Coordinates of C-alpha atoms in Angstrom, one line a residue:
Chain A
X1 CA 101.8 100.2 62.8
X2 CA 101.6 97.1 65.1
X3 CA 104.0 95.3 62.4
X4 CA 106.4 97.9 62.8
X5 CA 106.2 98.2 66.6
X6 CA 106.5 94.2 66.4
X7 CA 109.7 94.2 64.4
X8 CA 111.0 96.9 66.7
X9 CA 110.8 94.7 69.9
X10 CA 111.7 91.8 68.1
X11 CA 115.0 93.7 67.4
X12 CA 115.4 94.8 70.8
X13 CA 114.7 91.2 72.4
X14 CA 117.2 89.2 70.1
X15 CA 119.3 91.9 69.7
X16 CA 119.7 93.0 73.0
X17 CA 120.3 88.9 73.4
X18 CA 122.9 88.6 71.0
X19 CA 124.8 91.5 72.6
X20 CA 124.5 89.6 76.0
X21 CA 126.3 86.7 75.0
X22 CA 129.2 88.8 73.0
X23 CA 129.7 91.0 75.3
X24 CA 133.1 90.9 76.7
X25 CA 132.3 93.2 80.2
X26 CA 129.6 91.4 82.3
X27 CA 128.4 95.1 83.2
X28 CA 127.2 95.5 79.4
X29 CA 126.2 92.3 79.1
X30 CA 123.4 92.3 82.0
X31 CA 122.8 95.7 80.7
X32 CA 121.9 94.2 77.4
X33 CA 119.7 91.8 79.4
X34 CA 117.5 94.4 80.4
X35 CA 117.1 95.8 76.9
X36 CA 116.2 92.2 75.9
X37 CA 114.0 92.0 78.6
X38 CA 112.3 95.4 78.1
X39 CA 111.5 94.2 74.9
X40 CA 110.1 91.2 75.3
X41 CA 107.8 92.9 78.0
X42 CA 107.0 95.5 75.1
X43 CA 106.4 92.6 73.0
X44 CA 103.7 91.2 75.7
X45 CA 102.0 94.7 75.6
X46 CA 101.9 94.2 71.8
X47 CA 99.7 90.8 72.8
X48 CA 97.4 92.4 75.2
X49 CA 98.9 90.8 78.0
X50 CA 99.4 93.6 80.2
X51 CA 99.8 91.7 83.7
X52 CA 103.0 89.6 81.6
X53 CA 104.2 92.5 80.8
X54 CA 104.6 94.5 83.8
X55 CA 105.3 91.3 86.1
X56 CA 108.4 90.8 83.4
X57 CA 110.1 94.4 84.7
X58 CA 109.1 94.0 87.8
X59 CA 111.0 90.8 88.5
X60 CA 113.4 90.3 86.0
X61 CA 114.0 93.6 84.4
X62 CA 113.4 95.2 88.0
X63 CA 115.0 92.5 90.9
X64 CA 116.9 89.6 89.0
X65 CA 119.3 91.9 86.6
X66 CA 119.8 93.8 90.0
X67 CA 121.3 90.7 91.7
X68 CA 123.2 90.1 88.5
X69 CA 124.6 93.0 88.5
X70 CA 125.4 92.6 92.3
X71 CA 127.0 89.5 91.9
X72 CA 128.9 90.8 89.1
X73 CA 130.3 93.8 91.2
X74 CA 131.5 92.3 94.0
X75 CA 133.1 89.7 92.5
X76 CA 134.9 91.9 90.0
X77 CA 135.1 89.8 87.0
X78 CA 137.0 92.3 84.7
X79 CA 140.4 90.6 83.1
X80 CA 139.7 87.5 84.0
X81 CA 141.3 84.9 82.5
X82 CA 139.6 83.6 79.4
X83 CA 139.2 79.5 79.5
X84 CA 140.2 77.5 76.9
X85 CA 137.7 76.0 74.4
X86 CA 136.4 72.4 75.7
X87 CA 134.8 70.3 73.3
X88 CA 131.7 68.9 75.5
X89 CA 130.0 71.9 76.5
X90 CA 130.5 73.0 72.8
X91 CA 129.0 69.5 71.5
X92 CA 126.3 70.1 74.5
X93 CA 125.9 74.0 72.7
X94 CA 125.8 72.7 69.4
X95 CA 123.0 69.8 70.2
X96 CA 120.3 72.3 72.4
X97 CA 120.6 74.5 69.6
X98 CA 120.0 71.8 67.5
X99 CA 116.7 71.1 69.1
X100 CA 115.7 74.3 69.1
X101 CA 115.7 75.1 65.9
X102 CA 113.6 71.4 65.3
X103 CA 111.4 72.9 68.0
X104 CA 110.8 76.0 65.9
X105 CA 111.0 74.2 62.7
X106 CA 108.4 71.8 63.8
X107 CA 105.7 74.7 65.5
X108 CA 105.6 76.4 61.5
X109 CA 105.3 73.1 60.0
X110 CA 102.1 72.0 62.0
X111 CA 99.0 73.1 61.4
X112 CA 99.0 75.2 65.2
X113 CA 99.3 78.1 63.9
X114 CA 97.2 78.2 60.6
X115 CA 94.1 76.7 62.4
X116 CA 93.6 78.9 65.0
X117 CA 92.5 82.7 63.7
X118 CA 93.6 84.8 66.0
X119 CA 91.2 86.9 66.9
X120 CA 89.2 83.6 68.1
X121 CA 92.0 83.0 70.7
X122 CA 91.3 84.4 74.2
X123 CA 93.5 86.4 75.9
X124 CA 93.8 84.7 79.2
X125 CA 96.4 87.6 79.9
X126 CA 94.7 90.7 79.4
X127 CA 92.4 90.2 82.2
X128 CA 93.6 89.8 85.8
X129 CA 90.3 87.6 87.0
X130 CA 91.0 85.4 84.2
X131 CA 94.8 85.3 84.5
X132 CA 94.0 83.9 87.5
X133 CA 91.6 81.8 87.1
X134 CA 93.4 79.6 84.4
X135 CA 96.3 79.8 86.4
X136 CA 94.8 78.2 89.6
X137 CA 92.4 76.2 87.2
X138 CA 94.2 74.9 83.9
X139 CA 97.7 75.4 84.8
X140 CA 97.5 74.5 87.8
X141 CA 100.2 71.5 87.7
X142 CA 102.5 73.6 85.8
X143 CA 102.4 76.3 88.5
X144 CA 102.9 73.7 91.3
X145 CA 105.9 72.2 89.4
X146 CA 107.8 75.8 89.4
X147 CA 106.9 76.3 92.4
X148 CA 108.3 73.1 93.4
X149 CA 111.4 73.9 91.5
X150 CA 112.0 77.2 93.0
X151 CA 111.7 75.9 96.3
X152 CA 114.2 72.9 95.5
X153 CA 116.6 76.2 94.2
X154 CA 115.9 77.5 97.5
X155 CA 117.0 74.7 99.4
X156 CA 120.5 74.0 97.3
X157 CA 121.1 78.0 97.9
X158 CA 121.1 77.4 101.6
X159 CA 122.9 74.1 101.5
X160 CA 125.5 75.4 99.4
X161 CA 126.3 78.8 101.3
X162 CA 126.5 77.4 104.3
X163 CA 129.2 75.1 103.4
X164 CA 130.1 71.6 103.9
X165 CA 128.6 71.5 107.6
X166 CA 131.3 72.9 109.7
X167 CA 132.3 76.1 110.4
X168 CA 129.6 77.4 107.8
X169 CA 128.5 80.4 109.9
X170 CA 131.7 82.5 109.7
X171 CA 131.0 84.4 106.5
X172 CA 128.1 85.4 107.4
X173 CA 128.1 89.2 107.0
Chain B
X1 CA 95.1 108.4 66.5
X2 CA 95.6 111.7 64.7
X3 CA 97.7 113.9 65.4
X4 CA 95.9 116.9 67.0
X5 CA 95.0 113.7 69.7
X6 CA 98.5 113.2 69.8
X7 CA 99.4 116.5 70.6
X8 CA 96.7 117.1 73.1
X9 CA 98.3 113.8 74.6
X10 CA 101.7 115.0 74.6
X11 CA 100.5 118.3 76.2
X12 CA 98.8 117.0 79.1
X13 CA 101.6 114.8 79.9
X14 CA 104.1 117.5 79.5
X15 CA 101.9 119.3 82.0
X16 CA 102.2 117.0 84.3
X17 CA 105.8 116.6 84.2
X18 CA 106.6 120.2 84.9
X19 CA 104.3 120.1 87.7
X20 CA 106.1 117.0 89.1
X21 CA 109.4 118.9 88.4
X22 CA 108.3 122.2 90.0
X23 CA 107.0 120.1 93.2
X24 CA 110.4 118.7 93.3
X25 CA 112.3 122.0 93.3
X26 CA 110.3 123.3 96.4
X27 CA 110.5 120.0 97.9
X28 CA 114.4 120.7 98.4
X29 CA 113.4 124.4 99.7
X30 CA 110.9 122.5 102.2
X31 CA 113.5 120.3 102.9
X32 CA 116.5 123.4 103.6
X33 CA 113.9 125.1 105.6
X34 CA 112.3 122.7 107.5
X35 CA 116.1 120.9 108.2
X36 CA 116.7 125.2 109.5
X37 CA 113.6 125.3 111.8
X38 CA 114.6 121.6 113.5
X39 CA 118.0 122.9 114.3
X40 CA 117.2 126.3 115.4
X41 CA 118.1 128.3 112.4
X42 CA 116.6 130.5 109.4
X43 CA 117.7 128.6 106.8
X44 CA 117.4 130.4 102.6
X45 CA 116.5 134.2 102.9
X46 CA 118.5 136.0 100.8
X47 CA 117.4 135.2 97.1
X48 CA 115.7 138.1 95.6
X49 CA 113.9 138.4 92.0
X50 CA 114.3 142.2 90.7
X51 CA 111.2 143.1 90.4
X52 CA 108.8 141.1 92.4
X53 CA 111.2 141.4 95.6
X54 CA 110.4 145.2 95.5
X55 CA 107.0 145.2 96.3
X56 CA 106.3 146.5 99.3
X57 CA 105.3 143.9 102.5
X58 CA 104.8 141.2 100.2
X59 CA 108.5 141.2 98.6
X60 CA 110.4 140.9 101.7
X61 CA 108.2 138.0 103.1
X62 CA 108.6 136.2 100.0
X63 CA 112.0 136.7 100.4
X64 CA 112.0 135.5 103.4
X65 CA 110.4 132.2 103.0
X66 CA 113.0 132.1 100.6
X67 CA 110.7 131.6 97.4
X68 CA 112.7 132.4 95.0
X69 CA 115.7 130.1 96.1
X70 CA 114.6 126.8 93.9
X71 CA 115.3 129.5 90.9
X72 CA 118.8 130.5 91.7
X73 CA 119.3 126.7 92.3
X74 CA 118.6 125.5 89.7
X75 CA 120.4 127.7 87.4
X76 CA 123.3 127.0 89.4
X77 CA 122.8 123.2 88.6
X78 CA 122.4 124.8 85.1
X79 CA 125.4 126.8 84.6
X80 CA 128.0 125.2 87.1
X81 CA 131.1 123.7 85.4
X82 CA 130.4 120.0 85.1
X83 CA 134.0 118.2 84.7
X84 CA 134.0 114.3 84.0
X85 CA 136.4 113.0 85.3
X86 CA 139.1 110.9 83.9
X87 CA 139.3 107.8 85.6
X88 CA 135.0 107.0 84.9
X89 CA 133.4 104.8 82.3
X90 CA 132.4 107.6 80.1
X91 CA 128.9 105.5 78.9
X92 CA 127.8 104.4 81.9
X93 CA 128.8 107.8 83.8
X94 CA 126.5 109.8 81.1
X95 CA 123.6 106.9 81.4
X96 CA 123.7 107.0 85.2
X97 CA 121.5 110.5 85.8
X98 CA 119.5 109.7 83.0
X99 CA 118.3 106.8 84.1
X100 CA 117.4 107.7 87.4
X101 CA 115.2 110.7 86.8
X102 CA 113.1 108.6 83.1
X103 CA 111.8 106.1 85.8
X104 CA 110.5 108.8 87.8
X105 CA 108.9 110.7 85.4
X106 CA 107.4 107.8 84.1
X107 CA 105.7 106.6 86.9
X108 CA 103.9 109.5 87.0
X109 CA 101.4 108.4 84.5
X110 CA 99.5 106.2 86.4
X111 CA 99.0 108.1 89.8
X112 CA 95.1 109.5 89.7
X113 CA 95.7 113.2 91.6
X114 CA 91.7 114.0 91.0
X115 CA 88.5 113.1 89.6
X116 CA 86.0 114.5 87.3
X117 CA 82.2 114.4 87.9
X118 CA 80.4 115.5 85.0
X119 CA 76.5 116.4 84.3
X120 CA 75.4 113.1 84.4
X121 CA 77.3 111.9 87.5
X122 CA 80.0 109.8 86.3
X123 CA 83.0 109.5 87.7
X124 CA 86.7 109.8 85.7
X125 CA 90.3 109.8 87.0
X126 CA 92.1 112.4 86.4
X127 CA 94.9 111.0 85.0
X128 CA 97.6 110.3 82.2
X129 CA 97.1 106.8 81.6
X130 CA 94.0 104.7 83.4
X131 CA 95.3 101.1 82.9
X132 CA 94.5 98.2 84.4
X133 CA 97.6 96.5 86.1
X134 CA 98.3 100.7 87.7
X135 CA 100.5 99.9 91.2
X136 CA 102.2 97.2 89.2
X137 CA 103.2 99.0 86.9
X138 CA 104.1 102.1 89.0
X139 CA 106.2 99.2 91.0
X140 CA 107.8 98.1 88.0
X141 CA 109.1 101.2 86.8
X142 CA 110.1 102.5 90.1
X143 CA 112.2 99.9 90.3
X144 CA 114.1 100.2 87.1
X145 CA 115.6 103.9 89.2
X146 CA 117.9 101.4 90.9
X147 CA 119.8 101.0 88.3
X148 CA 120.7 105.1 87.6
X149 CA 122.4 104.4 91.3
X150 CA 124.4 101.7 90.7
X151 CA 125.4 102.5 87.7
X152 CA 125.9 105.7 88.9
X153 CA 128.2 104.4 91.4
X154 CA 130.0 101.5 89.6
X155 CA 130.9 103.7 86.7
X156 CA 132.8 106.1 89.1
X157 CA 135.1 103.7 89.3
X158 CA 136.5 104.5 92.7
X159 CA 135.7 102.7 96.3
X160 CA 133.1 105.1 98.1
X161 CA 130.6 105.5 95.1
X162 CA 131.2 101.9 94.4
X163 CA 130.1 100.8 97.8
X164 CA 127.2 103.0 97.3
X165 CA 125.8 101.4 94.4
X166 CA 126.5 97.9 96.0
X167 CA 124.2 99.1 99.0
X168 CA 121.5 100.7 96.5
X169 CA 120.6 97.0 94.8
X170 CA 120.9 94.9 98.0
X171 CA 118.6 97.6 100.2
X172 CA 116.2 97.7 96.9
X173 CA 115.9 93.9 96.3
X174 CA 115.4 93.6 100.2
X175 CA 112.7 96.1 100.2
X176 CA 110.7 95.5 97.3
X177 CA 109.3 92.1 98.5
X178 CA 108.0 93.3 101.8
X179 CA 106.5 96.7 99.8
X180 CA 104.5 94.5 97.5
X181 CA 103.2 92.2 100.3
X182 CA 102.1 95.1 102.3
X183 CA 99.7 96.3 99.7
X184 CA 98.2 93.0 98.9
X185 CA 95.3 93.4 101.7
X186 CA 94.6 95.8 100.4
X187 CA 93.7 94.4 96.8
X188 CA 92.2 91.6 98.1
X189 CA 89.6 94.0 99.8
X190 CA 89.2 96.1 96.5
X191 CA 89.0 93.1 94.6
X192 CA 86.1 91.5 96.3
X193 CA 84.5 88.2 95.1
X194 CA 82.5 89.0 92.2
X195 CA 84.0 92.2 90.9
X196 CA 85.8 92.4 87.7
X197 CA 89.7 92.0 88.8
X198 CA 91.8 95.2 88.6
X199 CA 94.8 96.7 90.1
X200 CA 93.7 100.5 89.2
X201 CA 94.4 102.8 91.8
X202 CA 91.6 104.8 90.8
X203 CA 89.6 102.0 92.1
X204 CA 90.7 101.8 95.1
X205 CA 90.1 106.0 96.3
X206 CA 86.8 104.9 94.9
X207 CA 86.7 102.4 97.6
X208 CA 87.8 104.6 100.4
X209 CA 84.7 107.1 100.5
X210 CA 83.9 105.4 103.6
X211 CA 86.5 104.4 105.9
X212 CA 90.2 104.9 105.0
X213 CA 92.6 102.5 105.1
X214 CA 95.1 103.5 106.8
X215 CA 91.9 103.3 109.5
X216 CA 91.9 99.2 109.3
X217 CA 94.9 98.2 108.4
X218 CA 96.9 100.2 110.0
X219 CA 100.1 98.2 110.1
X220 CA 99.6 97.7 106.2
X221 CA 100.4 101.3 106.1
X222 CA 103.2 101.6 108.7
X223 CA 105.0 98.6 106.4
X224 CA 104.5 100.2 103.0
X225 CA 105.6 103.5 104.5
X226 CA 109.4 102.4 106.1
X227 CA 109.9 100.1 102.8
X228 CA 108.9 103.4 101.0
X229 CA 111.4 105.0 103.6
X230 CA 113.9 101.9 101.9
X231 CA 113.1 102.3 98.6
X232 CA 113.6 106.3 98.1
X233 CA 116.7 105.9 99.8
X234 CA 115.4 108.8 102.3
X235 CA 117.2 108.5 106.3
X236 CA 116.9 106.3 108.0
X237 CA 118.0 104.1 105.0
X238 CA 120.1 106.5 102.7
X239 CA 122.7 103.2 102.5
X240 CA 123.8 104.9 98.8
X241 CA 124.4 107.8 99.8
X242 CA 125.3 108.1 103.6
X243 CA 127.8 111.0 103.9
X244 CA 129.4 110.1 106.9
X245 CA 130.6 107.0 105.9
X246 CA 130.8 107.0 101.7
X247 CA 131.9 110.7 101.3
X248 CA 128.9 111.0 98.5
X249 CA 127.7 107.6 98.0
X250 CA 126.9 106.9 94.5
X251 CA 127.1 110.5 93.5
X252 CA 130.6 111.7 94.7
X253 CA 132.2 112.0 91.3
X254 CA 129.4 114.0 89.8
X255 CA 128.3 117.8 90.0
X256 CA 126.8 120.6 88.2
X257 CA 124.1 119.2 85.9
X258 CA 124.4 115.5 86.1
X259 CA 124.2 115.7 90.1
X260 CA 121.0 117.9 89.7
X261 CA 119.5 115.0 87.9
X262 CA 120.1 112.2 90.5
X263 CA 118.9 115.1 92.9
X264 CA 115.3 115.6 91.0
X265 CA 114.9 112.2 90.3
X266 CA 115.4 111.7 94.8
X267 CA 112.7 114.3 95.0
X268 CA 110.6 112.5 92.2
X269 CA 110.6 109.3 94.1
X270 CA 109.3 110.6 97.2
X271 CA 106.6 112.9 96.1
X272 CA 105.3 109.8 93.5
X273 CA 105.9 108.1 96.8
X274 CA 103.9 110.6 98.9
X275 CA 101.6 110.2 96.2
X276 CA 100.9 107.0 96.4
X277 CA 100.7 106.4 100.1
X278 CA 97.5 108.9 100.0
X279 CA 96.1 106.6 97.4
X280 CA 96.1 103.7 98.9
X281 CA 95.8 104.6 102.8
X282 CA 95.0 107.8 102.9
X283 CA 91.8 108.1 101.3
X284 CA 92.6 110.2 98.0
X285 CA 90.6 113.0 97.7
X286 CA 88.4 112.1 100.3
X287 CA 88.3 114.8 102.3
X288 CA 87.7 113.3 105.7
X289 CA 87.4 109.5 106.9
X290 CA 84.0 108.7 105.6
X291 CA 83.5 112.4 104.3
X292 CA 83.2 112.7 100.1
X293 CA 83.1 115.8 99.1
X294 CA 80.0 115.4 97.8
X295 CA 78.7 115.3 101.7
X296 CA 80.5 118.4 102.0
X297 CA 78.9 119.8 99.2
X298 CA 75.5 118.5 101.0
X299 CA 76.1 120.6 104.2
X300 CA 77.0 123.8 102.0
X301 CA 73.7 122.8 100.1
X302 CA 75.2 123.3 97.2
X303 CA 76.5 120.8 94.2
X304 CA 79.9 122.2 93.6
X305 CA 81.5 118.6 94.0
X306 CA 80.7 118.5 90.4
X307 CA 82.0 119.7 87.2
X308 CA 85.1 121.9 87.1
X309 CA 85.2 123.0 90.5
X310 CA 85.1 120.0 92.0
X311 CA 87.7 118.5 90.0
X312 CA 90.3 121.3 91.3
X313 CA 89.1 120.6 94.9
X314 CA 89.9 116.9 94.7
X315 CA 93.1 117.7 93.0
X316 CA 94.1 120.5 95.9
X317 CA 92.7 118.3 98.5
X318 CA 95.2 115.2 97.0
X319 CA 98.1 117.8 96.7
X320 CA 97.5 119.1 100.4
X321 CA 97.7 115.3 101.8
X322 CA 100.5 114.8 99.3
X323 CA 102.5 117.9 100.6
X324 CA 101.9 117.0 104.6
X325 CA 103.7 113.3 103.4
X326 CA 106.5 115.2 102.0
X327 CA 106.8 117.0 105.4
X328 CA 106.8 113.7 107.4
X329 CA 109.6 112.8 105.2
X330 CA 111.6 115.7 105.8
X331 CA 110.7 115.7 109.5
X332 CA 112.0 111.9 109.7
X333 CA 115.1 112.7 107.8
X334 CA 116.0 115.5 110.3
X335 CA 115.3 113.4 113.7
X336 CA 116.1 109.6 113.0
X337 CA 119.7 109.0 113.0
X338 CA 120.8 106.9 109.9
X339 CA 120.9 102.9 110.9
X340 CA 124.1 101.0 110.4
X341 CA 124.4 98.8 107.2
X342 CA 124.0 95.7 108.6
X343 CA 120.8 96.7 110.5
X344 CA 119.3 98.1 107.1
X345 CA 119.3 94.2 106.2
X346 CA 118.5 92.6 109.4
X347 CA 115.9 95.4 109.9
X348 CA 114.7 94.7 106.4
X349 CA 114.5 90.6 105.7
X350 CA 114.4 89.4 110.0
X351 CA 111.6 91.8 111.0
X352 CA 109.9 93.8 108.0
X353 CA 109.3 90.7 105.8
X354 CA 108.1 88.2 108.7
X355 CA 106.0 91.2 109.8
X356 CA 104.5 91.9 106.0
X357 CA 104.0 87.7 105.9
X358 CA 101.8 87.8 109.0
X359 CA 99.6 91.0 108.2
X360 CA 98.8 89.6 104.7
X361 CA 97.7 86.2 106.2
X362 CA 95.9 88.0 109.1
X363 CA 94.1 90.1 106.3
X364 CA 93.5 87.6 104.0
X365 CA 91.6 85.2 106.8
X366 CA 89.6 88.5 107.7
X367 CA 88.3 89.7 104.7
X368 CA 87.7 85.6 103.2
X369 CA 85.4 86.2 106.8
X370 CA 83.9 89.2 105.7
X371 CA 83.2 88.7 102.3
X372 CA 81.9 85.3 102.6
X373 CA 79.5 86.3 105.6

């Protein structure tokens, strides 16, 4: 039963994906973003990790798709000109993909995943207290980092929407 | 699980639904006659069932309140000629409704409306599903309804309805942060140092037998109710729909069925909304400000705060709190005038977050001083 639920939200996740990138209308494409999302969230449920899952709608399924789609809608991308093919961001394509599919290669070829049985593995996620805990513990660095990242987003937001210095407050609406 | 499990499962939440549903369809009578009283009229009268309407005394009064009106109503929504028309995006004009009202429903299953005390004194929700990560999830659904609007409104493919859904995500996105930040004092209170984490809202009526919260953080409350205000899309801040400006809003192009749909699934948000406000502020089923109904039962002398009995009290007791809510709603819709656009986000990111910011710090000091003590 899990198997099949598993293979289900797999499908949905890459699927859902795939259809993203193909999609020709950017209104079905962050549509299929949520489906994508929704199943990875399902997918987290799957794991037990029930604060994951529900913090993946909430923000991405629930806010970030919403700006998307915003975004998409005011600025009205339908017959837009398609650009011609340009061989460095293909060779650029061609190379992550590339190392993902070492990064992948390389996570079945260790022993990672053999070693550990998995009902000896704890669920940091399925708990709140101990979500937290390892996040403010453990992970600590790694949280501080995004954080630092977001706030460095932040920043290049501002700096870029107010323009070049001068005369930056007119479109404000 | 087996299947007669499953179907009792199924029941109960089918149960619930049609409760939620019939709540909605006297919400919109409340709402006609209550808008009436406000401005000095009578509002529905006229709807009459053939049989029940002839009883004498009783008949006419019902009549009169105008009882039977959600009936006729919704059979109209029913039965009304429901033309697409030809200019939409057929898909997305279909998915729009739909996806309004499945978020609502859904987000039913986690809101506790009474509890169960059984012979040996324990204590169970009554409830659909008693998870962990509850308001978050209630959150996270809730906020998927967003996207019946604007697609609701892009798919019309004409200027008014479009503007509407443009409003819909920007006032949601602006609302949801300072929503979530006004309930966090509230967990950090349930959650006290040395409990087992949780995010049930069970939990937290469990923690209001004694004083409410609405009582002690009061301005916790008055945030989460206008960014409830926001996020239902009820006046002041019906941006989506605001008639005098958008025709429609995001629903101009629909009727008959479809509009009945984005209709319930309004209604849904509120009551779940209503819902939840008495949960977290309003003490639950709690009858009074540190008053169980168990000390009730005291004074009587007698023990029915147990067992059957006092699982429908708690639930009417939730549903009476629930229904005044609803009424403050209505009662704001019909004497606030609707803010101007622009103030919705000025209102919304210059004063309500800021304000949301301060009252979780102030909180969080306070109870790290109370709990450490």
């Amino acid at each position: 039963m899990i198997d099949f639920f598993f293979y289900l939200f797999a499908f949905l996740t890459l699927g859902g994906a795939l259809l993203v990138v193909v999609s020709r209308n950017a209104v079905n494409a962050a549509m299929f973003l949520i489906v994508s999302f929704l199943g990875m969230a399902a997918s987290f449920v799957l794991l037990e990790a029930y604060f994951l899952a529900v913090l993946q709608v909430l923000v991405y399924a629930g806010a970030v798709v919403v700006l998307f789609l915003f975004i998409i809608m005011l600025l009205d991308t339908q017959g837009g000109e398609r650009k011609a093919f340009k061989m460095l961001p293909g060779v650029a394509a061609g190379f992550a993909f590339v190392l993902l599919i070492m990064g992948v290669l390389s996570i079945f070829g260790s022993d990672a995943l053999t070693d550990a049985d998995s009902a000896s593995v704890v669920a940091t996620g399925s708990s709140l207290k101990a979500f937290g805990y390892q996040l403010f513990t453990t992970y600590l660095l790694p949280l501080q980092m995004t954080g630092f990242l977001l706030l460095v987003a932040m920043i290049g937001v501002i700096v870029l929407s107010k323009g070049s210095g001068k005369g930056g407050k007119e479109d404000e609406s | 699980m087996d299947i007669t499990a499953l179907l009792i499962v199924l029941a109960k939440a089918l149960a619930v639904v049609a409760v939620l549903m019939g709540f909605c369809s006297y919400a919109v009578l409340a709402e006609r006659k209550v808008a009436s009283w406000i401005q000095g009229r009578i509002g529905p009268n006229r709807t009459s069932l053939p049989v029940i309407s002839a009883i004498p005394l009783i008949g006419p009064f019902l009549t009169r309140l105008g009882i039977f009106q959600p009936v006729a109503d919704g059979l109209k929504f029913l039965f009304k000629e429901d033309p697409v028309p030809g200019h939409v995006h057929k898909t997305y004009y279909f998915l729009g409704p739909i996806l309004a009202l499945v978020p609502a429903l859904v987000t039913v299953t986690v809101v506790p409306f009474g509890r169960y005390i059984d012979a040996e004194g324990v204590v169970s929700p009554l409830m659909l599903a008693n998870i962990d990560v509850g308001i978050l999830f209630l959150f996270a659904v809730s906020s998927l309804g967003v996207y019946g609007i604007i697609l609701g409104g892009w798919s019309a493919n004409s200027k008014y309805p479009f503007l509407g859904g443009i409003r819909a995500s920007a006032q949601l996105i602006s609302y949801e942060l300072t929503m979530g930040l006004s309930i966090l004092p509230i967990f950090l209170w349930v959650n006290a140092p040395g409990t087992e984490g949780t995010m049930s809202l069970f939990r937290v009526v469990e923690m209001q037998s004694g004083a409410w919260f609405v009582l002690w953080q009061p301005l916790s409350a008055f945030i989460f109710l206008i960014a409830l205000f926001a996020e239902t899309n009820r006046l002041p801040f019906d941006m989506p729909e605001s008639e005098t400006d958008l025709v429609g809003g995001y629903h101009t192009e629909y009727g008959g069925f479809k509009f009945g749909l984005y209709f319930v699934a309004e209604y849904g948000h509120m009551i779940i909304g209503s819902g939840v406000v008495t949960l977290l502020f309003l003490g639950g089923w709690n009858p009074l400000p540190w008053v169980t109904l168990a000390d009730v039962a005291g004074w009587f002398g007698a023990d029915f705060h147990i067992g059957i009995t006092g699982a429908v009290l708690s639930v009417l007791i939730f549903l009476g709190k629930l229904c005044a809510l609803v009424f403050l709603f209505i009662w704001v819709r019909w004497t606030v005038p609707r803010f101007r656009y622009d103030q919705v986000m000025r209102i919304g990111w210059k004063v309500m977050l800021p304000l949301s910011i301060a009252n979780l710090i102030f909180y969080a000091v306070l109870i790290a001083y109370l709990d450490t003590r």
